[in-house]
């Protein structure tokens, strides 16, 4: 089985070449595939300056490029450079290779000319629509070259196109019998459109005045994958002409990357003992509080549940739920960790970041952690007591942060969306609130969105107050939920099972 996955971002350990959940998921797939012995190659771009580094001047957010970690860069090996053509100009591309067992990532860096070099500077950050198009045209042309000349198309069983940005390769290679598009979001940012003149100039095909890349891929390919069962219905309604092509394969996580080592080993051996969980959680809490105190020195979390909201700062993830709760309950007997980064051009996200900073400065029981990467996320997940997952129902394709919490015995309080519906058992391994909406409601324009928010916030607030009270007054009940989460979640979210469905269950053209 030879698999190629093409993705706009990828979270490898110690790296800053990703923006969020898609990159982390694709990194988990790579490590899982390596453990399974799959001949697995991920093709992406080598973003020299990462995504976003957050700092502040007072409450004003300062969003700057990231620095790549030297430890990550030292694991990359350069391969022979090659040339592709963009804007009728030769562009030199250098592949950087990262290896893990039988899996590898090939990261394409535009070396010169200078205008092309800028295309591999930052993740999802461009100065114009044309620059955005050229970035993904570069990924398509570099991937096509590598598939033809290094891997060999004839040897490949499956090509997975992660999100629509990667669909431009269909204008270069006839891979309709091997390729599938994987749709990771119902949100409009995941279904970009570009002027047909751009595509005609770079690929010699005129496909219309404006080309939606999702529709283009769906029209060319025999099948598509969405990342939870619920999304089969949601995406089918967004693209009704292709509803019969969608198959749901729910995301998972690479357990060795995210579980506390002692919990992981005990799970593998079937040793579900309270003492093991309590010890691991206590050790993790101590490490997490050391991190917190390095950022903010006037904190006191002694005897308090550590409650966490850490997501990309986007409206549909509803960061305003936790901000409002904290403002309404400033003296509550709990400690809050909030984290996440906005896209530098998302004004909503920047406002949420400013609000998080205000809460951090104002209250001793709140800390905002500005540098939120894979390594920090692991510390937060393993050391917390309650994980909050609050997307507007219908907008979260799957989500995996709640999975990472649950496998560490950290219960989740979640809205009813994405993969949560298949993983979290209400009142058994965690808690749910809100409606399971199957209509895709436009949260920016539909007046129903505000009404839904108000109703669901009231339920969220009530359940969160109740859970905090339980933590203090009925610790055995809280521990029972934690044990259930640790016992029952890993087998549901193990990346090994996900990859078997992707490549060994009749979903591929082997």
Coordinates of C-alpha atoms in Angstrom, one line a residue:
X1 CA 0.0 0.0 0.0
X2 CA 1.6 3.3 -1.2
X3 CA -0.3 6.4 0.0
X4 CA 0.3 10.1 -0.8
X5 CA -1.5 12.8 1.2
X6 CA -1.3 16.4 0.0
X7 CA -2.1 19.0 2.6
X8 CA -1.7 22.8 3.0
X9 CA -0.4 22.4 6.6
X10 CA 1.3 19.8 8.8
X11 CA 2.1 19.7 12.5
X12 CA 5.3 17.7 13.0
X13 CA 6.8 17.6 16.5
X14 CA 8.6 20.8 17.4
X15 CA 7.5 22.5 14.1
X16 CA 5.7 25.7 13.2
X17 CA 4.4 24.8 9.8
X18 CA 0.7 24.6 10.7
X19 CA -2.1 26.9 11.9
X20 CA -4.5 24.5 13.7
X21 CA -6.5 21.4 13.7
X22 CA -5.9 20.2 10.1
X23 CA -2.2 20.4 10.5
X24 CA -2.3 18.5 13.8
X25 CA -4.5 15.8 12.4
X26 CA -2.3 15.3 9.4
X27 CA 0.7 15.0 11.7
X28 CA -1.1 12.4 13.8
X29 CA -1.8 10.5 10.6
X30 CA 1.8 10.5 9.5
X31 CA 3.0 9.1 12.9
X32 CA 0.2 6.5 13.0
X33 CA 1.0 5.4 9.4
X34 CA 4.7 5.1 10.3
X35 CA 3.8 2.8 13.2
X36 CA 1.6 0.7 11.0
X37 CA 4.3 0.2 8.4
X38 CA 2.4 2.0 5.6
X39 CA 4.5 3.5 2.8
X40 CA 3.1 7.0 3.4
X41 CA 4.2 10.3 2.0
X42 CA 2.8 13.7 3.0
X43 CA 3.4 16.6 0.6
X44 CA 3.1 20.1 1.9
X45 CA 4.9 23.5 2.0
X46 CA 7.9 24.4 4.2
X47 CA 6.7 27.7 5.8
X48 CA 9.9 29.4 7.0
X49 CA 8.1 31.8 9.3
X50 CA 5.3 29.6 10.5
X51 CA 1.9 31.0 11.4
X52 CA 1.4 33.5 14.2
X53 CA 3.3 34.3 17.4
X54 CA 1.2 36.3 20.0
X55 CA 2.5 39.0 22.3
X56 CA 0.9 42.1 23.8
X57 CA 1.5 45.8 24.3
X58 CA -0.9 46.4 27.2
X59 CA -4.1 44.8 25.9
X60 CA -3.3 45.3 22.3
X61 CA -2.4 42.0 20.5
X62 CA 0.8 41.9 18.5
X63 CA 0.8 39.2 15.9
X64 CA 4.2 38.4 14.4
X65 CA 5.9 35.6 12.4
X66 CA 7.0 32.5 14.2
X67 CA 10.6 31.2 14.5
X68 CA 11.2 27.6 13.5
X69 CA 12.6 25.4 16.3
X70 CA 16.2 24.4 15.6
X71 CA 15.5 20.9 16.9
X72 CA 12.9 20.5 14.1
X73 CA 15.1 22.0 11.4
X74 CA 17.9 19.6 12.2
X75 CA 15.6 16.7 11.5
X76 CA 15.0 17.9 7.9
X77 CA 17.2 16.6 5.0
X78 CA 17.3 18.5 1.7
X79 CA 16.7 16.6 -1.5
X80 CA 17.7 17.7 -5.0
X81 CA 16.2 20.9 -6.1
X82 CA 13.9 21.1 -9.2
X83 CA 12.1 23.8 -11.2
X84 CA 8.4 24.5 -11.8
X85 CA 6.9 27.4 -13.7
X86 CA 4.7 30.0 -12.1
X87 CA 3.7 33.3 -13.9
X88 CA 5.7 32.1 -16.9
X89 CA 8.9 32.2 -14.7
X90 CA 11.1 29.4 -13.5
X91 CA 10.8 28.8 -9.7
X92 CA 13.4 26.8 -7.9
X93 CA 11.9 24.4 -5.4
X94 CA 13.9 22.7 -2.6
X95 CA 12.3 19.6 -1.0
X96 CA 13.0 19.1 2.7
X97 CA 12.3 15.6 4.0
X98 CA 11.2 14.5 7.5
X99 CA 11.2 10.8 8.1
X100 CA 9.4 8.7 10.7
X101 CA 9.7 4.9 10.2
X102 CA 7.9 4.1 6.9
X103 CA 6.3 7.5 6.7
X104 CA 7.8 10.7 5.5
X105 CA 6.9 14.4 4.9
X106 CA 8.2 16.2 1.9
X107 CA 8.1 20.0 2.5
X108 CA 8.5 22.2 -0.6
X109 CA 10.3 25.5 -0.2
X110 CA 10.3 28.1 -2.9
X111 CA 14.0 29.2 -3.1
X112 CA 13.8 31.9 -5.8
X113 CA 12.9 34.3 -7.3
X114 CA 12.1 36.5 -4.3
X115 CA 8.4 37.0 -5.2
X116 CA 8.0 33.2 -5.3
X117 CA 10.0 32.7 -2.1
X118 CA 7.4 34.7 -0.3
X119 CA 4.8 32.0 -1.1
X120 CA 6.4 29.7 1.5
X121 CA 6.9 32.3 4.2
X122 CA 3.7 32.0 6.2
X123 CA 0.7 29.5 6.7
X124 CA -2.6 30.9 5.3
X125 CA -1.2 34.4 5.1
X126 CA -1.1 36.2 1.7
X127 CA -1.4 39.8 0.5
X128 CA -3.9 39.1 -2.3
X129 CA -6.1 36.5 -3.9
X130 CA -3.6 36.0 -6.6
X131 CA -0.8 35.4 -4.1
X132 CA -3.1 32.8 -2.4
X133 CA -3.7 31.1 -5.7
X134 CA 0.0 31.0 -6.6
X135 CA 0.8 29.4 -3.2
X136 CA -1.5 26.5 -3.9
X137 CA -0.5 26.4 -7.6
X138 CA 3.1 26.0 -6.3
X139 CA 1.9 23.1 -4.0
X140 CA 0.1 21.5 -6.9
X141 CA 3.0 21.8 -9.4
X142 CA 5.7 20.7 -6.9
X143 CA 3.5 17.8 -5.8
X144 CA 2.9 16.8 -9.4
X145 CA 6.7 16.9 -10.1
X146 CA 7.5 14.8 -7.0
X147 CA 4.8 12.2 -7.7
X148 CA 5.9 11.8 -11.3
X149 CA 9.7 11.9 -10.9
X150 CA 10.4 10.6 -7.4
X151 CA 7.6 8.4 -6.2
X152 CA 6.2 7.3 -9.6
X153 CA 2.5 7.6 -10.1
X154 CA 2.2 3.9 -11.2
X155 CA 3.3 2.8 -7.7
X156 CA 0.7 4.9 -5.8
X157 CA -2.5 3.3 -4.6
X158 CA -4.2 6.3 -3.0
X159 CA -3.8 10.1 -3.2
X160 CA -5.7 12.0 -0.5
X161 CA -6.3 15.7 -1.2
X162 CA -6.7 17.3 2.2
X163 CA -9.1 20.3 1.7
X164 CA -9.9 22.0 -1.5
X165 CA -6.7 24.1 -1.7
X166 CA -5.0 20.9 -2.9
X167 CA -7.4 20.2 -5.7
X168 CA -5.4 22.2 -8.3
X169 CA -3.2 19.1 -8.8
X170 CA -6.2 17.6 -10.7
X171 CA -5.4 20.1 -13.5
X172 CA -2.0 18.5 -13.9
X173 CA -2.4 14.8 -13.2
X174 CA -5.1 12.4 -14.3
X175 CA -5.6 10.7 -10.9
X176 CA -9.4 10.4 -10.8
X177 CA -9.0 6.6 -10.2
X178 CA -6.6 7.1 -7.2
X179 CA -7.5 10.4 -5.6
X180 CA -10.1 11.5 -3.1
X181 CA -10.8 14.8 -1.6
X182 CA -11.1 15.0 2.2
X183 CA -13.3 17.8 3.4
X184 CA -12.4 19.0 6.8
X185 CA -14.8 21.9 7.3
X186 CA -18.2 23.1 6.2
X187 CA -17.0 26.7 6.7
X188 CA -16.6 28.9 3.6
X189 CA -12.9 29.3 4.1
X190 CA -12.5 25.6 3.3
X191 CA -14.1 26.0 -0.1
X192 CA -12.2 28.7 -1.8
X193 CA -12.9 30.1 -5.3
X194 CA -10.4 31.6 -7.7
X195 CA -10.8 33.5 -11.0
X196 CA -10.8 31.1 -13.9
X197 CA -8.2 33.3 -15.6
X198 CA -5.7 32.4 -12.9
X199 CA -6.2 28.7 -13.5
X200 CA -6.1 29.1 -17.3
X201 CA -2.8 31.0 -17.1
X202 CA -1.1 28.4 -14.9
X203 CA -2.7 25.1 -16.0
X204 CA -3.9 25.8 -19.5
X205 CA -7.6 25.0 -18.7
X206 CA -10.5 27.5 -18.6
X207 CA -13.0 26.1 -16.2
X208 CA -15.3 29.2 -15.9
X209 CA -15.2 32.8 -14.7
X210 CA -14.9 31.8 -11.1
X211 CA -14.0 28.3 -9.9
X212 CA -14.9 26.8 -6.6
X213 CA -12.2 24.3 -5.8
X214 CA -14.5 22.0 -3.8
X215 CA -17.0 21.8 -6.6
X216 CA -14.2 21.3 -9.1
X217 CA -12.7 18.4 -7.1
X218 CA -16.1 16.8 -6.5
X219 CA -16.9 16.9 -10.2
X220 CA -13.7 15.2 -11.1
X221 CA -13.4 12.6 -8.4
X222 CA -15.5 9.4 -7.7
X223 CA -15.5 9.8 -3.9
X224 CA -15.0 12.2 -1.1
X225 CA -14.5 11.7 2.6
X226 CA -15.9 13.9 5.4
X227 CA -14.5 13.6 8.9
X228 CA -17.5 12.7 11.0
X229 CA -20.9 11.0 10.5
X230 CA -22.8 14.2 11.1
X231 CA -20.8 15.9 8.3
X232 CA -22.1 13.4 5.8
X233 CA -25.5 15.1 6.2
X234 CA -24.1 18.7 6.6
X235 CA -21.8 18.6 3.6
X236 CA -24.4 16.8 1.5
X237 CA -26.7 19.8 2.0
X238 CA -24.0 22.3 1.1
X239 CA -23.1 20.4 -2.1
X240 CA -26.4 18.6 -2.9
X241 CA -25.3 17.7 -6.5
X242 CA -22.6 15.4 -5.0
X243 CA -24.3 14.1 -1.9
X244 CA -23.9 10.5 -3.0
X245 CA -20.1 10.8 -3.1
X246 CA -19.6 11.5 0.6
X247 CA -18.4 8.9 3.1
X248 CA -17.9 9.7 6.8
X249 CA -14.7 8.5 8.4
X250 CA -14.4 10.1 11.8
X251 CA -11.1 11.6 12.8
X252 CA -8.9 10.2 15.5
X253 CA -5.7 10.9 17.3
X254 CA -2.2 9.4 17.5
X255 CA -2.4 8.1 21.1
X256 CA 1.3 7.9 21.9
X257 CA 1.6 11.6 21.0
X258 CA -1.3 12.8 23.2
X259 CA -1.8 10.4 26.1
X260 CA 0.2 10.6 29.4
X261 CA 2.8 7.7 29.0
X262 CA 1.6 5.9 32.1
X263 CA -2.0 6.1 31.1
X264 CA -1.2 4.9 27.6
X265 CA 0.8 1.9 28.9
X266 CA -1.9 1.0 31.4
X267 CA -4.6 1.3 28.6
X268 CA -2.6 -1.0 26.4
X269 CA -2.4 -3.5 29.2
X270 CA -6.0 -3.1 30.3
X271 CA -5.0 -1.9 33.8
X272 CA -7.7 0.6 34.6
X273 CA -6.9 1.5 38.2
X274 CA -7.9 4.7 39.9
X275 CA -4.5 5.0 41.5
X276 CA -2.8 5.1 38.1
X277 CA -5.1 7.8 36.8
X278 CA -4.9 9.9 40.0
X279 CA -1.1 9.8 40.0
X280 CA -0.8 10.7 36.3
X281 CA -3.2 13.5 36.6
X282 CA -1.4 14.9 39.7
X283 CA 2.0 14.8 38.0
X284 CA 0.5 16.5 34.9
X285 CA -1.2 19.2 36.9
X286 CA 2.1 20.1 38.6
X287 CA 3.8 20.4 35.3
X288 CA 1.0 22.5 33.9
X289 CA 1.0 24.9 36.8
X290 CA 4.8 25.3 36.5
X291 CA 4.1 26.5 32.9
X292 CA 1.3 28.8 34.0
X293 CA 3.5 30.4 36.7
X294 CA 6.2 31.0 34.2
X295 CA 3.7 33.2 32.3
X296 CA 1.8 34.7 35.2
X297 CA 3.2 34.8 38.8
X298 CA 0.1 35.9 40.8
X299 CA -2.0 32.8 40.3
X300 CA -3.5 30.5 42.9
X301 CA -5.1 27.3 41.6
X302 CA -4.8 25.3 44.9
X303 CA -7.8 23.0 45.3
X304 CA -9.5 24.4 42.3
X305 CA -10.5 22.6 39.1
X306 CA -8.5 23.7 36.1
X307 CA -11.0 24.5 33.3
X308 CA -9.6 24.9 29.8
X309 CA -10.9 26.6 26.6
X310 CA -8.2 26.4 23.9
X311 CA -9.2 26.6 20.3
X312 CA -8.4 28.6 17.2
X313 CA -10.0 32.0 17.9
X314 CA -12.8 32.0 15.3
X315 CA -16.4 33.0 15.8
X316 CA -17.9 29.5 15.1
X317 CA -15.9 28.0 18.0
X318 CA -17.7 30.5 20.3
X319 CA -14.8 31.8 22.6
X320 CA -17.3 34.3 23.8
X321 CA -19.0 31.6 25.9
X322 CA -16.1 31.1 28.2
X323 CA -15.3 34.9 28.3
X324 CA -18.9 35.7 29.3
X325 CA -18.9 32.9 31.9
X326 CA -15.8 34.2 33.5
X327 CA -17.0 37.8 33.5
X328 CA -20.3 36.8 35.1
X329 CA -18.6 34.6 37.7
X330 CA -15.3 36.3 38.5
X331 CA -15.0 34.9 42.1
X332 CA -16.0 31.3 41.3
X333 CA -13.8 28.6 42.9
X334 CA -12.1 27.5 39.7
X335 CA -9.0 28.3 37.7
X336 CA -9.3 29.0 33.9
X337 CA -6.7 28.5 31.2
X338 CA -7.6 30.1 27.9
X339 CA -5.5 29.9 24.7
X340 CA -5.7 30.0 21.0
X341 CA -4.6 32.2 18.1
X342 CA -6.6 34.2 15.5
X343 CA -5.8 34.6 11.9
X344 CA -4.1 38.0 11.6
X345 CA -6.8 39.3 9.3
X346 CA -9.8 38.0 11.3
X347 CA -11.1 41.0 13.2
X348 CA -13.5 38.8 15.2
X349 CA -10.6 36.6 16.3
X350 CA -8.4 39.6 17.2
X351 CA -11.3 41.0 19.4
X352 CA -11.6 37.7 21.2
X353 CA -7.8 37.7 21.8
X354 CA -8.1 41.2 23.3
X355 CA -10.9 40.1 25.5
X356 CA -8.9 37.1 26.7
X357 CA -6.0 39.4 27.5
X358 CA -8.2 41.7 29.5
X359 CA -9.5 38.8 31.6
X360 CA -5.9 37.6 32.1
X361 CA -4.8 41.0 33.4
X362 CA -7.9 41.6 35.5
X363 CA -8.3 38.2 37.3
X364 CA -5.9 36.0 39.3
X365 CA -7.9 32.9 38.4
X366 CA -7.4 33.3 34.7
X367 CA -4.4 32.9 32.5
X368 CA -4.0 33.3 28.7
X369 CA -1.2 31.3 27.3
X370 CA 0.1 33.0 24.2
X371 CA 2.4 30.3 22.7
X372 CA 0.0 27.5 22.0
X373 CA 1.8 24.7 20.0
X374 CA 1.7 20.9 20.1
X375 CA 4.0 20.6 23.1
X376 CA 2.1 23.2 25.1
X377 CA -1.2 21.7 24.1
X378 CA -0.1 18.3 25.4
X379 CA 0.8 19.8 28.8
X380 CA -2.5 21.7 29.0
X381 CA -4.6 18.6 28.0
X382 CA -2.9 16.2 30.4
X383 CA -3.0 18.6 33.4
X384 CA -6.5 20.0 33.2
X385 CA -9.7 18.9 35.0
X386 CA -12.4 19.9 32.5
X387 CA -12.1 20.6 28.8
X388 CA -14.6 23.0 27.1
X389 CA -15.6 22.4 23.5
X390 CA -18.2 24.9 22.4
X391 CA -18.6 25.2 18.6
X392 CA -21.9 26.4 17.0
X393 CA -23.7 23.2 16.0
X394 CA -23.2 22.2 12.4
X395 CA -19.9 24.2 11.9
X396 CA -17.4 21.8 13.6
X397 CA -16.5 19.1 11.0
X398 CA -15.2 16.8 13.8
X399 CA -12.7 18.3 16.2
X400 CA -10.0 16.3 18.1
X401 CA -9.1 18.4 21.1
X402 CA -11.9 16.8 23.1
X403 CA -10.6 13.3 22.1
X404 CA -7.1 14.2 23.5
X405 CA -8.6 15.3 26.8
X406 CA -10.9 12.3 27.2
X407 CA -8.1 9.7 26.7
X408 CA -6.3 11.4 29.5
X409 CA -9.3 11.0 31.8
X410 CA -10.2 14.7 31.5
X411 CA -14.0 15.0 31.0
X412 CA -15.4 17.3 28.4
X413 CA -18.3 19.7 28.5
X414 CA -19.3 20.1 24.8
X415 CA -21.9 21.3 22.4
X416 CA -23.5 18.7 20.2
X417 CA -21.4 18.8 17.1
X418 CA -18.8 17.0 15.0
X419 CA -17.2 13.8 16.3
X420 CA -18.4 14.5 19.9
X421 CA -21.7 12.8 19.1
X422 CA -19.8 9.6 18.4
X423 CA -17.3 9.8 21.3
X424 CA -18.7 11.6 24.4
X425 CA -21.4 9.8 26.4
X426 CA -23.5 12.4 28.2
X427 CA -23.3 11.9 31.9
X428 CA -21.0 8.9 31.5
X429 CA -17.7 10.1 30.1
X430 CA -18.4 13.8 29.9
X431 CA -21.3 16.2 29.4
X432 CA -23.2 17.7 26.5
X433 CA -25.3 20.8 26.0
X434 CA -27.2 22.5 23.2
X435 CA -29.0 21.3 20.1
X436 CA -27.8 18.9 17.4
X437 CA -28.5 21.2 14.5
X438 CA -28.4 19.6 11.0
X439 CA -29.2 22.7 9.0
X440 CA -26.1 24.8 8.2
X441 CA -27.0 28.1 9.8
X442 CA -25.0 31.1 8.6
X443 CA -23.7 32.5 11.9
X444 CA -22.8 35.8 10.3
X445 CA -26.1 36.7 8.7
X446 CA -28.9 34.5 10.1
X447 CA -30.8 36.1 13.0
X448 CA -31.5 32.6 14.4
X449 CA -27.8 32.3 15.3
X450 CA -28.1 34.9 18.1
X451 CA -31.2 33.2 19.5
X452 CA -29.5 29.8 19.5
X453 CA -26.4 31.3 21.2
X454 CA -28.5 32.8 24.0
X455 CA -30.4 29.6 24.7
X456 CA -27.3 27.4 24.5
X457 CA -25.2 29.7 26.7
X458 CA -27.8 29.5 29.4
X459 CA -27.5 25.7 29.4
X460 CA -23.7 25.8 29.1
X461 CA -23.5 28.1 32.1
X462 CA -25.9 26.0 34.2
X463 CA -23.9 22.8 33.5
X464 CA -20.6 24.3 34.0
X465 CA -21.7 25.7 37.4
X466 CA -23.0 22.2 38.3
X467 CA -19.8 20.5 37.3
X468 CA -17.6 22.9 39.3
X469 CA -19.9 22.3 42.3
X470 CA -19.6 18.5 41.8
X471 CA -15.8 18.7 41.6
X472 CA -15.8 20.3 45.1
X473 CA -18.7 18.5 46.8
X474 CA -18.7 15.1 45.1
X475 CA -15.1 14.3 44.0
X476 CA -15.9 10.6 43.8
X477 CA -18.5 11.2 41.1
X478 CA -16.1 13.4 39.2
X479 CA -13.5 10.7 39.4
X480 CA -16.0 8.2 38.2
X481 CA -16.6 10.3 35.0
X482 CA -12.8 10.7 34.6
X483 CA -12.3 7.0 34.8
X484 CA -15.0 6.3 32.3
X485 CA -13.4 8.8 29.9
X486 CA -10.0 7.1 30.2
X487 CA -11.5 3.6 29.9
X488 CA -14.0 4.1 27.0
X489 CA -12.5 6.7 24.8
X490 CA -9.1 5.5 23.4
X491 CA -10.5 2.6 21.4
X492 CA -13.0 5.0 19.8
X493 CA -10.4 7.6 18.7
X494 CA -7.2 5.5 18.1
X495 CA -5.6 6.7 14.8
X496 CA -4.8 3.1 13.9
X497 CA -8.5 2.4 13.5
X498 CA -9.0 5.5 11.5
X499 CA -6.2 4.6 9.1
X500 CA -7.5 1.1 8.6
X501 CA -10.8 2.6 7.5
X502 CA -9.0 5.0 5.1
X503 CA -6.8 2.4 3.5
X504 CA -7.9 -1.2 4.3
X505 CA -11.7 -1.2 4.4
X506 CA -12.7 -1.0 0.8
X507 CA -12.7 2.8 0.6
X508 CA -9.6 2.8 -1.7
X509 CA -8.9 1.6 -5.2
X510 CA -6.2 -0.9 -4.3

